[in-house]
Amino acid sequence: MSDLTKLSAFELSQQLQAGSVSAEEVTNAHLDRIEELDKKVQSFLHIDKTGALKQAKEVDSKRKEKQKLSKLAGVPLALKDVLTQKDVPTTCGSKILEGWLPPYDSTVVKNLKNAGIVILGKTNMDEFAMGSSTENSAYFSTKNPWDLTKIPGGSSGGSSAAVSAFFAPLSIGTDTGGSIRQPAAVTGIVGAKPTYGGVSRYGLVAFASSLDQAGPFARTVLDCAMLHEVMAGHDPKDSTSINQRVPDVVAAAQMQDVKGMKIGYIKELNGKGWQPGVINRFNESIELLKSMGAEVKEISLPHSIYALATYYLIAPSEASSNLARFDGMRYGLRVDDGNSSAEEVMNKTREKGFGKEVKRRIMIGTYALSSGYYDAYYAQAQKVRALIAQDLTDAFKEVDVLISPTSPTTAWGLGERVNDPMAMYLADLATLPPSLAGIPAMSVPIGLADEDKLPVGLQIIAPFMQDDRMYRVGGAVEASLKSKWNGLLIDQIPTLGGAS
Amino acid sequence: MSSYSDAINKYDPVLGLETHVELSTKSKMFCGCATDFGAEPNTQTCPTCLGLPGSLPVANKIGIESTIRIGLALNCTIATYSRFARKNYFYPDMPKDFQTSQYDEPLCSNGYLDVLVDTEEGSKNFRVEIERVHLEEDTGKLTHAGGATGRIHGANYSLVDYNRAGIALVEIVTKPVPDTGEYAPLVAKAYVTELRDLLRGLGVSDVRMEEGSLRCDVNLSLTPKGSKTWGTRTETKNVNSLRSVERAIKSEIERQAIELNNGNTIKQETRHFQEDTGTTRSGRSKEVAEEYRYFPEPDLVPIAPDSKWIEELRSQLPEQPSIGRARLAKEWGFTDLEMRDVATLGAVDLIAETISFGASPSAARKWWAGELARKASEDGVDLTVLKISAKDIARIDVLVTEGKLTDKLARQVIEAILIGEGNPDEVIAKRNLAVVSDDSALLPAIKEAIEANPEAAAKIKEGKVQVVGVIVGAVMKKTGGSADAAKVRELVLKTLGS
């Protein structure tokens, strides 16, 4: 493994600023590693070698001209294929968007470009972000770099795999019900879902508008915070974007101190049927936090047991409407024999262009919104959503942050749950309550499960627009474990082979 | 007995009107694109109004403000909390395959508009109650090519222009209007007329029915006299002029009455008004309620107008059209009936403008409510779109007053202006239409006319001056109406020594 790919974004940024390495060299090092090893992992749907090198050279020439550059200028990144990037394919992991070149940059991409971050390419994902394993991609399944027979989590599995495989120090995912946190947990890296409205959704191809949120992946809490800072901020193009100062997540990530903080572990998210190795690591984290001077106690979120049912009504309902536009009339796939009516073309295009899981959710959502069912399903789910959010609001009157295991299990085997959607949905059990409440949450690695030696994640949940609090706890846990292990958890990953 | 009076004797019509008004906001409702009418197809578009993946809407504040102002002018309650909703259905003219509209939380509700209609017992006020006023976006415009009908079925291909997609559209829905009896068509027409004037006065829309910035759907059902249950209603679309509103209702009353008389039931359906025949034809059947799967639009935040803002908008409302009309009628010396005719024609503003350019009120009314109204009616368009300006009419009136044009010549000038030959003075010069009052030019024609009418000439010589009209008429005919009639009369009498 080349030294440059082993460095964190923070370390790379220091070397780039010092001039000891160029952005072009850094980019090439990562592109070389991707070229050599991504055939094993299959994290990328599209590698934009030309675009990335062009961006890198621009950063280098700006640095040569002593122009002011952001801290992360020249650091490479992998982008989930659900965010539009001008003139670069954006498929959302679906055949229905194959060949579409967006004519505009998403606000996230605009922010990345303004910061001089080099976008290496677009990463694989469950089709339209629907799934927890990336097996619902219409193109191929991504493998977990810890064990190539396992799933990398989902829906942002391409982004989590790319960072854990050292193809990029940073990547971007999106999280609707856990699609950043769960992949981060099962690949042993850090992933954060900011407060809903903290990062602009403009250019994020919608799955469930009231839940979708883009966020960062990295191998360290500090890197994650640095990327978070670049992505976040008010955007007048997104009506749900919050017009407030971005919380100082970078400073919080560096505090490494939780003394006096009140931390609650969620009673309902620690239960029967959870993998013992996950529970063991989680219990150790509680002790660790206590030993660092935090006050830890149990908190009950009584309505959180309804989160799964609530989510699987609201998200598919919004999806059924958001995905209506993929009808073959304007862009992407069009199935047209030249003799069909517009209605037939729409039907045939959607029949061929959407995968099974997407169709399943469109049908659930269509049903839930239908007159006669709306009150019993969608409207009822919105009421329960409010109760779940209220539970969390009440909890934060007692504690500063909440914690739980990120996912009930470690990475499972590829193919194991593809015919069992319910088992797949259960992977989101712990990540759903903060999603429904629109509050920030992140996952940090806390060790390997005893049974399978696969990574376990700790979910840290903070109140609305207090994203800095979770970074403070995450940074402290990471620092403490780092000194215990003499390195990051990701440093324990088996080698993928290749020149190292 | 006509089929209409027969129908009205047996049944009571219940009306309902749904009016769509395109707001004249500079930019679209949910993006910054321009809204100019008639631009090159698909040039006023962006990712948002094309519904491209990832794009998001942002509500136009002026659109919301205009809707509230309409609601206030219609005596509505303004919601303190209102949301947009998605109306889901697949159609190629809708980029997102859902329309951003409002459902159970409209901006304005429960208002009314009073309209005056001439009845046998004189002028009578009818109160039309308003159910709701809500804000939504317009769809794109489809053009079907290659088919015989111009409809999507049977077309070889269709073209979509998304310039219109996303333009702010306000829907004004009345409650069912009962108890209008035989006046139902007139009440409906008066309502749309009054609404149009009110919207124009607010300055929120061009309200041009022929350009589609004001569109009307008419709901109608019949109840047998004495019955308390309302009948099944039909919804008639494509009612694109004030005259059509009246005709469509009349024809639908007649059609439904015949169906009921024959023992048939009325099908709940959408019908289309046909200008040429003045009747409605069956469209989509609505027996199965449409499934739009409405739900609150998660990409937009709720609207919560505070009372301070609402009161500020209320205080800035212009004069109600009916009050304005009463004031103008007095100022211009028009009778109530004259004023109402002028209002129905949509000519109030045009007349005011014509007067401001120097015409007399009576002349301005004469031209706009007479000659020009006839032209507009022939072409099936509103007065405002005729290619003649208030300034042109004022100039013509001045020329007539000064004796430089006769009425007949003036009509020729108007004809020429309407086909684009220029302003009045240019037309007069080009067509050589000025009144001839020069003796030497008139005398040969007078001589000829006297020779052609020896009996009349003899009577005039005997002192029966009232016969002079025969000779003058002949001269006018001879000169194609370009002679100054007073001058001709004077010269004829002089020639005949009377």
PDB file of N, CA, C and O in Angstrom, chain A residues 84 100 103-104 201-205 209 236-240 318 321-322 324-327 330-331 346 350 366 369-371 374 378, chain B residues 47-48 50-59 86 88 90-92 94-98 162 291 293-296 298-301:
ATOM      1  N   THR A  84     -25.820  14.684  -7.926  1.00  0.00           N
ATOM      2  CA  THR A  84     -25.496  15.075  -9.299  1.00  0.00           C
ATOM      3  C   THR A  84     -24.155  15.796  -9.360  1.00  0.00           C
ATOM      4  O   THR A  84     -23.804  16.584  -8.473  1.00  0.00           O
ATOM      5  N   TRP A 100     -27.532   8.905 -18.204  1.00  0.00           N
ATOM      6  CA  TRP A 100     -27.924  10.301 -17.941  1.00  0.00           C
ATOM      7  C   TRP A 100     -26.732  11.114 -17.452  1.00  0.00           C
ATOM      8  O   TRP A 100     -26.011  10.687 -16.549  1.00  0.00           O
ATOM      9  N   PRO A 103     -27.050  18.061 -16.044  1.00  0.00           N
ATOM     10  CA  PRO A 103     -26.550  19.342 -16.539  1.00  0.00           C
ATOM     11  C   PRO A 103     -26.196  20.306 -15.411  1.00  0.00           C
ATOM     12  O   PRO A 103     -25.951  21.471 -15.671  1.00  0.00           O
ATOM     13  N   TYR A 104     -26.195  19.815 -14.175  1.00  0.00           N
ATOM     14  CA  TYR A 104     -25.913  20.735 -13.065  1.00  0.00           C
ATOM     15  C   TYR A 104     -25.238  19.998 -11.914  1.00  0.00           C
ATOM     16  O   TYR A 104     -25.374  18.794 -11.767  1.00  0.00           O
ATOM     17  N   ARG A 201     -29.972  19.468   0.211  1.00  0.00           N
ATOM     18  CA  ARG A 201     -30.396  18.312  -0.574  1.00  0.00           C
ATOM     19  C   ARG A 201     -30.485  18.645  -2.059  1.00  0.00           C
ATOM     20  O   ARG A 201     -30.875  17.803  -2.864  1.00  0.00           O
ATOM     21  N   TYR A 202     -30.160  19.881  -2.444  1.00  0.00           N
ATOM     22  CA  TYR A 202     -30.267  20.245  -3.853  1.00  0.00           C
ATOM     23  C   TYR A 202     -29.281  19.412  -4.674  1.00  0.00           C
ATOM     24  O   TYR A 202     -28.071  19.463  -4.440  1.00  0.00           O
ATOM     25  N   GLY A 203     -29.807  18.611  -5.582  1.00  0.00           N
ATOM     26  CA  GLY A 203     -28.958  17.741  -6.387  1.00  0.00           C
ATOM     27  C   GLY A 203     -28.785  16.348  -5.800  1.00  0.00           C
ATOM     28  O   GLY A 203     -28.072  15.523  -6.374  1.00  0.00           O
ATOM     29  N   LEU A 204     -29.413  16.094  -4.668  1.00  0.00           N
ATOM     30  CA  LEU A 204     -29.433  14.744  -4.097  1.00  0.00           C
ATOM     31  C   LEU A 204     -30.701  14.094  -4.654  1.00  0.00           C
ATOM     32  O   LEU A 204     -31.801  14.541  -4.344  1.00  0.00           O
ATOM     33  N   VAL A 205     -30.557  13.078  -5.480  1.00  0.00           N
ATOM     34  CA  VAL A 205     -31.742  12.478  -6.102  1.00  0.00           C
ATOM     35  C   VAL A 205     -32.584  11.838  -4.998  1.00  0.00           C
ATOM     36  O   VAL A 205     -32.111  10.952  -4.283  1.00  0.00           O
ATOM     37  N   SER A 209     -37.890  12.461   0.727  1.00  0.00           N
ATOM     38  CA  SER A 209     -37.484  13.858   0.904  1.00  0.00           C
ATOM     39  C   SER A 209     -37.397  14.315   2.359  1.00  0.00           C
ATOM     40  O   SER A 209     -36.530  15.109   2.702  1.00  0.00           O
ATOM     41  N   PRO A 236     -30.069  28.494  -0.261  1.00  0.00           N
ATOM     42  CA  PRO A 236     -31.390  29.025  -0.625  1.00  0.00           C
ATOM     43  C   PRO A 236     -32.122  28.160  -1.653  1.00  0.00           C
ATOM     44  O   PRO A 236     -33.319  28.331  -1.851  1.00  0.00           O
ATOM     45  N   LYS A 237     -31.409  27.222  -2.296  1.00  0.00           N
ATOM     46  CA  LYS A 237     -32.089  26.368  -3.286  1.00  0.00           C
ATOM     47  C   LYS A 237     -32.836  25.206  -2.631  1.00  0.00           C
ATOM     48  O   LYS A 237     -33.510  24.445  -3.318  1.00  0.00           O
ATOM     49  N   ASP A 238     -32.634  25.014  -1.334  1.00  0.00           N
ATOM     50  CA  ASP A 238     -33.325  23.939  -0.622  1.00  0.00           C
ATOM     51  C   ASP A 238     -34.167  24.580   0.478  1.00  0.00           C
ATOM     52  O   ASP A 238     -33.643  25.118   1.452  1.00  0.00           O
ATOM     53  N   SER A 239     -35.495  24.521   0.317  1.00  0.00           N
ATOM     54  CA  SER A 239     -36.395  25.187   1.275  1.00  0.00           C
ATOM     55  C   SER A 239     -36.273  24.609   2.673  1.00  0.00           C
ATOM     56  O   SER A 239     -36.620  25.272   3.647  1.00  0.00           O
ATOM     57  N   THR A 240     -35.821  23.351   2.792  1.00  0.00           N
ATOM     58  CA  THR A 240     -35.726  22.728   4.108  1.00  0.00           C
ATOM     59  C   THR A 240     -34.337  22.892   4.718  1.00  0.00           C
ATOM     60  O   THR A 240     -34.046  22.355   5.778  1.00  0.00           O
ATOM     61  N   GLU A 318     -43.204   8.608   0.244  1.00  0.00           N
ATOM     62  CA  GLU A 318     -42.523   9.712  -0.431  1.00  0.00           C
ATOM     63  C   GLU A 318     -41.809   9.199  -1.681  1.00  0.00           C
ATOM     64  O   GLU A 318     -41.802   9.857  -2.723  1.00  0.00           O
ATOM     65  N   SER A 321     -43.838   8.835  -4.886  1.00  0.00           N
ATOM     66  CA  SER A 321     -44.057  10.100  -5.587  1.00  0.00           C
ATOM     67  C   SER A 321     -42.752  10.626  -6.204  1.00  0.00           C
ATOM     68  O   SER A 321     -42.723  11.050  -7.364  1.00  0.00           O
ATOM     69  N   ASN A 322     -41.664  10.545  -5.430  1.00  0.00           N
ATOM     70  CA  ASN A 322     -40.374  11.042  -5.936  1.00  0.00           C
ATOM     71  C   ASN A 322     -39.899  10.288  -7.175  1.00  0.00           C
ATOM     72  O   ASN A 322     -39.235  10.855  -8.038  1.00  0.00           O
ATOM     73  N   ALA A 324     -41.759   8.925  -9.436  1.00  0.00           N
ATOM     74  CA  ALA A 324     -42.724   8.936 -10.543  1.00  0.00           C
ATOM     75  C   ALA A 324     -42.100   9.525 -11.810  1.00  0.00           C
ATOM     76  O   ALA A 324     -42.406   9.108 -12.912  1.00  0.00           O
ATOM     77  N   ARG A 325     -41.192  10.478 -11.627  1.00  0.00           N
ATOM     78  CA  ARG A 325     -40.646  11.214 -12.775  1.00  0.00           C
ATOM     79  C   ARG A 325     -39.817  10.344 -13.713  1.00  0.00           C
ATOM     80  O   ARG A 325     -39.534  10.746 -14.838  1.00  0.00           O
ATOM     81  N   PHE A 326     -39.407   9.167 -13.233  1.00  0.00           N
ATOM     82  CA  PHE A 326     -38.607   8.289 -14.096  1.00  0.00           C
ATOM     83  C   PHE A 326     -39.562   7.516 -14.994  1.00  0.00           C
ATOM     84  O   PHE A 326     -39.926   6.387 -14.727  1.00  0.00           O
ATOM     85  N   ASP A 327     -39.985   8.185 -16.073  1.00  0.00           N
ATOM     86  CA  ASP A 327     -41.042   7.622 -16.905  1.00  0.00           C
ATOM     87  C   ASP A 327     -40.626   7.477 -18.367  1.00  0.00           C
ATOM     88  O   ASP A 327     -41.442   7.175 -19.225  1.00  0.00           O
ATOM     89  N   ARG A 330     -38.276  12.000 -20.631  1.00  0.00           N
ATOM     90  CA  ARG A 330     -37.326  13.109 -20.751  1.00  0.00           C
ATOM     91  C   ARG A 330     -35.852  12.734 -20.694  1.00  0.00           C
ATOM     92  O   ARG A 330     -35.021  13.389 -21.317  1.00  0.00           O
ATOM     93  N   TYR A 331     -35.499  11.716 -19.915  1.00  0.00           N
ATOM     94  CA  TYR A 331     -34.079  11.364 -19.742  1.00  0.00           C
ATOM     95  C   TYR A 331     -33.980   9.912 -19.312  1.00  0.00           C
ATOM     96  O   TYR A 331     -34.978   9.299 -18.912  1.00  0.00           O
ATOM     97  N   MET A 346     -44.332   4.659 -20.733  1.00  0.00           N
ATOM     98  CA  MET A 346     -44.069   4.875 -19.297  1.00  0.00           C
ATOM     99  C   MET A 346     -44.075   3.535 -18.565  1.00  0.00           C
ATOM    100  O   MET A 346     -43.170   3.234 -17.790  1.00  0.00           O
ATOM    101  N   ARG A 350     -40.703   1.762 -16.855  1.00  0.00           N
ATOM    102  CA  ARG A 350     -40.622   1.565 -15.401  1.00  0.00           C
ATOM    103  C   ARG A 350     -40.543   0.076 -15.048  1.00  0.00           C
ATOM    104  O   ARG A 350     -39.846  -0.309 -14.114  1.00  0.00           O
ATOM    105  N   THR A 366     -47.529   3.609  -2.733  1.00  0.00           N
ATOM    106  CA  THR A 366     -48.737   3.935  -3.497  1.00  0.00           C
ATOM    107  C   THR A 366     -49.970   3.498  -2.715  1.00  0.00           C
ATOM    108  O   THR A 366     -50.960   4.220  -2.620  1.00  0.00           O
ATOM    109  N   LEU A 369     -50.685   5.720   0.426  1.00  0.00           N
ATOM    110  CA  LEU A 369     -51.184   7.078   0.149  1.00  0.00           C
ATOM    111  C   LEU A 369     -52.574   7.074  -0.470  1.00  0.00           C
ATOM    112  O   LEU A 369     -53.185   8.130  -0.634  1.00  0.00           O
ATOM    113  N   SER A 370     -53.071   5.897  -0.823  1.00  0.00           N
ATOM    114  CA  SER A 370     -54.356   5.848  -1.534  1.00  0.00           C
ATOM    115  C   SER A 370     -55.496   6.288  -0.624  1.00  0.00           C
ATOM    116  O   SER A 370     -55.465   6.060   0.587  1.00  0.00           O
ATOM    117  N   SER A 371     -56.501   6.895  -1.252  1.00  0.00           N
ATOM    118  CA  SER A 371     -57.627   7.372  -0.450  1.00  0.00           C
ATOM    119  C   SER A 371     -58.305   6.154   0.168  1.00  0.00           C
ATOM    120  O   SER A 371     -58.428   5.112  -0.446  1.00  0.00           O
ATOM    121  N   TYR A 374     -54.998   6.267   3.415  1.00  0.00           N
ATOM    122  CA  TYR A 374     -54.113   7.362   3.829  1.00  0.00           C
ATOM    123  C   TYR A 374     -54.162   7.581   5.339  1.00  0.00           C
ATOM    124  O   TYR A 374     -53.131   7.638   6.007  1.00  0.00           O
ATOM    125  N   TYR A 378     -50.387   6.438   6.154  1.00  0.00           N
ATOM    126  CA  TYR A 378     -49.471   7.591   6.089  1.00  0.00           C
ATOM    127  C   TYR A 378     -49.723   8.578   7.225  1.00  0.00           C
ATOM    128  O   TYR A 378     -48.800   8.974   7.940  1.00  0.00           O
TER     129      TYR A 378
ATOM    130  N   PRO B  47     -33.382  23.003 -14.120  1.00  0.00           N
ATOM    131  CA  PRO B  47     -33.556  21.668 -13.535  1.00  0.00           C
ATOM    132  C   PRO B  47     -34.841  21.536 -12.721  1.00  0.00           C
ATOM    133  O   PRO B  47     -35.500  20.496 -12.746  1.00  0.00           O
ATOM    134  N   THR B  48     -35.218  22.580 -11.995  1.00  0.00           N
ATOM    135  CA  THR B  48     -36.400  22.462 -11.127  1.00  0.00           C
ATOM    136  C   THR B  48     -37.698  22.350 -11.925  1.00  0.00           C
ATOM    137  O   THR B  48     -38.482  21.432 -11.703  1.00  0.00           O
ATOM    138  N   LEU B  50     -38.040  21.506 -14.941  1.00  0.00           N
ATOM    139  CA  LEU B  50     -37.998  20.310 -15.786  1.00  0.00           C
ATOM    140  C   LEU B  50     -38.104  19.052 -14.930  1.00  0.00           C
ATOM    141  O   LEU B  50     -38.124  17.943 -15.456  1.00  0.00           O
ATOM    142  N   GLY B  51     -38.122  19.230 -13.606  1.00  0.00           N
ATOM    143  CA  GLY B  51     -38.237  18.082 -12.711  1.00  0.00           C
ATOM    144  C   GLY B  51     -37.042  17.146 -12.802  1.00  0.00           C
ATOM    145  O   GLY B  51     -37.178  15.943 -12.600  1.00  0.00           O
ATOM    146  N   LEU B  52     -35.859  17.660 -13.094  1.00  0.00           N
ATOM    147  CA  LEU B  52     -34.685  16.787 -13.206  1.00  0.00           C
ATOM    148  C   LEU B  52     -34.395  16.136 -11.851  1.00  0.00           C
ATOM    149  O   LEU B  52     -34.658  16.726 -10.795  1.00  0.00           O
ATOM    150  N   PRO B  53     -33.842  14.925 -11.875  1.00  0.00           N
ATOM    151  CA  PRO B  53     -33.514  14.259 -10.621  1.00  0.00           C
ATOM    152  C   PRO B  53     -32.659  15.172  -9.734  1.00  0.00           C
ATOM    153  O   PRO B  53     -31.707  15.788 -10.212  1.00  0.00           O
ATOM    154  N   GLY B  54     -33.010  15.240  -8.467  1.00  0.00           N
ATOM    155  CA  GLY B  54     -32.224  16.027  -7.514  1.00  0.00           C
ATOM    156  C   GLY B  54     -32.666  17.463  -7.355  1.00  0.00           C
ATOM    157  O   GLY B  54     -32.285  18.121  -6.393  1.00  0.00           O
ATOM    158  N   SER B  55     -33.474  17.966  -8.286  1.00  0.00           N
ATOM    159  CA  SER B  55     -33.850  19.379  -8.196  1.00  0.00           C
ATOM    160  C   SER B  55     -34.893  19.577  -7.092  1.00  0.00           C
ATOM    161  O   SER B  55     -35.586  18.636  -6.716  1.00  0.00           O
ATOM    162  N   LEU B  56     -34.969  20.799  -6.583  1.00  0.00           N
ATOM    163  CA  LEU B  56     -35.898  21.099  -5.491  1.00  0.00           C
ATOM    164  C   LEU B  56     -36.635  22.407  -5.756  1.00  0.00           C
ATOM    165  O   LEU B  56     -36.096  23.305  -6.397  1.00  0.00           O
ATOM    166  N   PRO B  57     -37.853  22.529  -5.226  1.00  0.00           N
ATOM    167  CA  PRO B  57     -38.626  23.760  -5.386  1.00  0.00           C
ATOM    168  C   PRO B  57     -38.368  24.760  -4.260  1.00  0.00           C
ATOM    169  O   PRO B  57     -38.061  24.363  -3.134  1.00  0.00           O
ATOM    170  N   VAL B  58     -38.483  26.034  -4.587  1.00  0.00           N
ATOM    171  CA  VAL B  58     -38.471  27.084  -3.557  1.00  0.00           C
ATOM    172  C   VAL B  58     -39.649  28.003  -3.894  1.00  0.00           C
ATOM    173  O   VAL B  58     -39.777  28.459  -5.029  1.00  0.00           O
ATOM    174  N   ALA B  59     -40.531  28.233  -2.920  1.00  0.00           N
ATOM    175  CA  ALA B  59     -41.765  28.974  -3.205  1.00  0.00           C
ATOM    176  C   ALA B  59     -41.492  30.453  -3.474  1.00  0.00           C
ATOM    177  O   ALA B  59     -40.663  31.079  -2.827  1.00  0.00           O
ATOM    178  N   ARG B  86     -48.709  17.322  -2.817  1.00  0.00           N
ATOM    179  CA  ARG B  86     -48.448  16.747  -4.133  1.00  0.00           C
ATOM    180  C   ARG B  86     -49.697  16.037  -4.640  1.00  0.00           C
ATOM    181  O   ARG B  86     -50.282  15.239  -3.920  1.00  0.00           O
ATOM    182  N   ASN B  88     -50.565  13.452  -7.293  1.00  0.00           N
ATOM    183  CA  ASN B  88     -49.805  12.485  -8.083  1.00  0.00           C
ATOM    184  C   ASN B  88     -50.614  11.893  -9.230  1.00  0.00           C
ATOM    185  O   ASN B  88     -51.669  11.294  -9.000  1.00  0.00           O
ATOM    186  N   PHE B  90     -49.708  10.433 -13.568  1.00  0.00           N
ATOM    187  CA  PHE B  90     -48.733  10.378 -14.662  1.00  0.00           C
ATOM    188  C   PHE B  90     -49.273  11.078 -15.902  1.00  0.00           C
ATOM    189  O   PHE B  90     -50.357  10.757 -16.367  1.00  0.00           O
ATOM    190  N   TYR B  91     -48.527  12.012 -16.402  1.00  0.00           N
ATOM    191  CA  TYR B  91     -48.875  12.628 -17.689  1.00  0.00           C
ATOM    192  C   TYR B  91     -47.635  13.326 -18.234  1.00  0.00           C
ATOM    193  O   TYR B  91     -46.906  13.957 -17.464  1.00  0.00           O
ATOM    194  N   PRO B  92     -47.382  13.205 -19.538  1.00  0.00           N
ATOM    195  CA  PRO B  92     -46.114  13.738 -20.063  1.00  0.00           C
ATOM    196  C   PRO B  92     -45.954  15.261 -19.950  1.00  0.00           C
ATOM    197  O   PRO B  92     -44.848  15.756 -20.076  1.00  0.00           O
ATOM    198  N   MET B  94     -46.345  16.831 -17.269  1.00  0.00           N
ATOM    199  CA  MET B  94     -45.921  17.121 -15.892  1.00  0.00           C
ATOM    200  C   MET B  94     -44.537  16.554 -15.649  1.00  0.00           C
ATOM    201  O   MET B  94     -44.371  15.351 -15.529  1.00  0.00           O
ATOM    202  N   PRO B  95     -43.533  17.415 -15.553  1.00  0.00           N
ATOM    203  CA  PRO B  95     -42.150  16.937 -15.475  1.00  0.00           C
ATOM    204  C   PRO B  95     -41.892  15.988 -14.309  1.00  0.00           C
ATOM    205  O   PRO B  95     -41.063  15.108 -14.410  1.00  0.00           O
ATOM    206  N   LYS B  96     -42.569  16.172 -13.197  1.00  0.00           N
ATOM    207  CA  LYS B  96     -42.296  15.332 -12.027  1.00  0.00           C
ATOM    208  C   LYS B  96     -43.325  14.220 -11.891  1.00  0.00           C
ATOM    209  O   LYS B  96     -43.257  13.422 -10.976  1.00  0.00           O
ATOM    210  N   ASP B  97     -44.297  14.190 -12.776  1.00  0.00           N
ATOM    211  CA  ASP B  97     -45.437  13.279 -12.656  1.00  0.00           C
ATOM    212  C   ASP B  97     -46.186  13.475 -11.346  1.00  0.00           C
ATOM    213  O   ASP B  97     -46.858  12.568 -10.870  1.00  0.00           O
ATOM    214  N   PHE B  98     -46.025  14.642 -10.769  1.00  0.00           N
ATOM    215  CA  PHE B  98     -46.964  15.106  -9.749  1.00  0.00           C
ATOM    216  C   PHE B  98     -47.013  16.614  -9.874  1.00  0.00           C
ATOM    217  O   PHE B  98     -46.064  17.243 -10.356  1.00  0.00           O
ATOM    218  N   TYR B 162     -42.164  22.980 -21.991  1.00  0.00           N
ATOM    219  CA  TYR B 162     -42.197  23.130 -20.533  1.00  0.00           C
ATOM    220  C   TYR B 162     -42.049  24.588 -20.086  1.00  0.00           C
ATOM    221  O   TYR B 162     -41.872  24.848 -18.914  1.00  0.00           O
ATOM    222  N   GLU B 291     -57.680   8.949  -8.306  1.00  0.00           N
ATOM    223  CA  GLU B 291     -56.821   8.633  -7.177  1.00  0.00           C
ATOM    224  C   GLU B 291     -55.540   9.455  -7.305  1.00  0.00           C
ATOM    225  O   GLU B 291     -54.655   9.108  -8.071  1.00  0.00           O
ATOM    226  N   ARG B 293     -53.633  10.474  -4.670  1.00  0.00           N
ATOM    227  CA  ARG B 293     -52.674  10.188  -3.592  1.00  0.00           C
ATOM    228  C   ARG B 293     -52.037  11.479  -3.055  1.00  0.00           C
ATOM    229  O   ARG B 293     -50.823  11.609  -2.965  1.00  0.00           O
ATOM    230  N   TYR B 294     -52.876  12.434  -2.725  1.00  0.00           N
ATOM    231  CA  TYR B 294     -52.384  13.697  -2.167  1.00  0.00           C
ATOM    232  C   TYR B 294     -51.614  13.438  -0.876  1.00  0.00           C
ATOM    233  O   TYR B 294     -52.019  12.625  -0.054  1.00  0.00           O
ATOM    234  N   PHE B 295     -50.520  14.142  -0.675  1.00  0.00           N
ATOM    235  CA  PHE B 295     -49.870  14.185   0.645  1.00  0.00           C
ATOM    236  C   PHE B 295     -49.046  15.460   0.724  1.00  0.00           C
ATOM    237  O   PHE B 295     -48.693  16.040  -0.305  1.00  0.00           O
ATOM    238  N   PRO B 296     -48.774  15.939   1.938  1.00  0.00           N
ATOM    239  CA  PRO B 296     -48.068  17.223   2.078  1.00  0.00           C
ATOM    240  C   PRO B 296     -46.703  17.185   1.396  1.00  0.00           C
ATOM    241  O   PRO B 296     -45.968  16.212   1.535  1.00  0.00           O
ATOM    242  N   PRO B 298     -43.114  17.364   0.968  1.00  0.00           N
ATOM    243  CA  PRO B 298     -42.038  17.419   1.969  1.00  0.00           C
ATOM    244  C   PRO B 298     -40.867  18.323   1.557  1.00  0.00           C
ATOM    245  O   PRO B 298     -40.022  18.625   2.402  1.00  0.00           O
ATOM    246  N   ASP B 299     -40.830  18.724   0.293  1.00  0.00           N
ATOM    247  CA  ASP B 299     -39.725  19.572  -0.153  1.00  0.00           C
ATOM    248  C   ASP B 299     -39.969  21.055   0.119  1.00  0.00           C
ATOM    249  O   ASP B 299     -39.105  21.888  -0.146  1.00  0.00           O
ATOM    250  N   LEU B 300     -41.167  21.384   0.591  1.00  0.00           N
ATOM    251  CA  LEU B 300     -41.476  22.795   0.875  1.00  0.00           C
ATOM    252  C   LEU B 300     -41.886  22.956   2.324  1.00  0.00           C
ATOM    253  O   LEU B 300     -42.455  22.044   2.915  1.00  0.00           O
ATOM    254  N   VAL B 301     -41.589  24.093   2.873  1.00  0.00           N
ATOM    255  CA  VAL B 301     -41.964  24.333   4.269  1.00  0.00           C
ATOM    256  C   VAL B 301     -43.385  24.919   4.314  1.00  0.00           C
ATOM    257  O   VAL B 301     -43.825  25.551   3.361  1.00  0.00           O
TER     258      VAL B 301
END
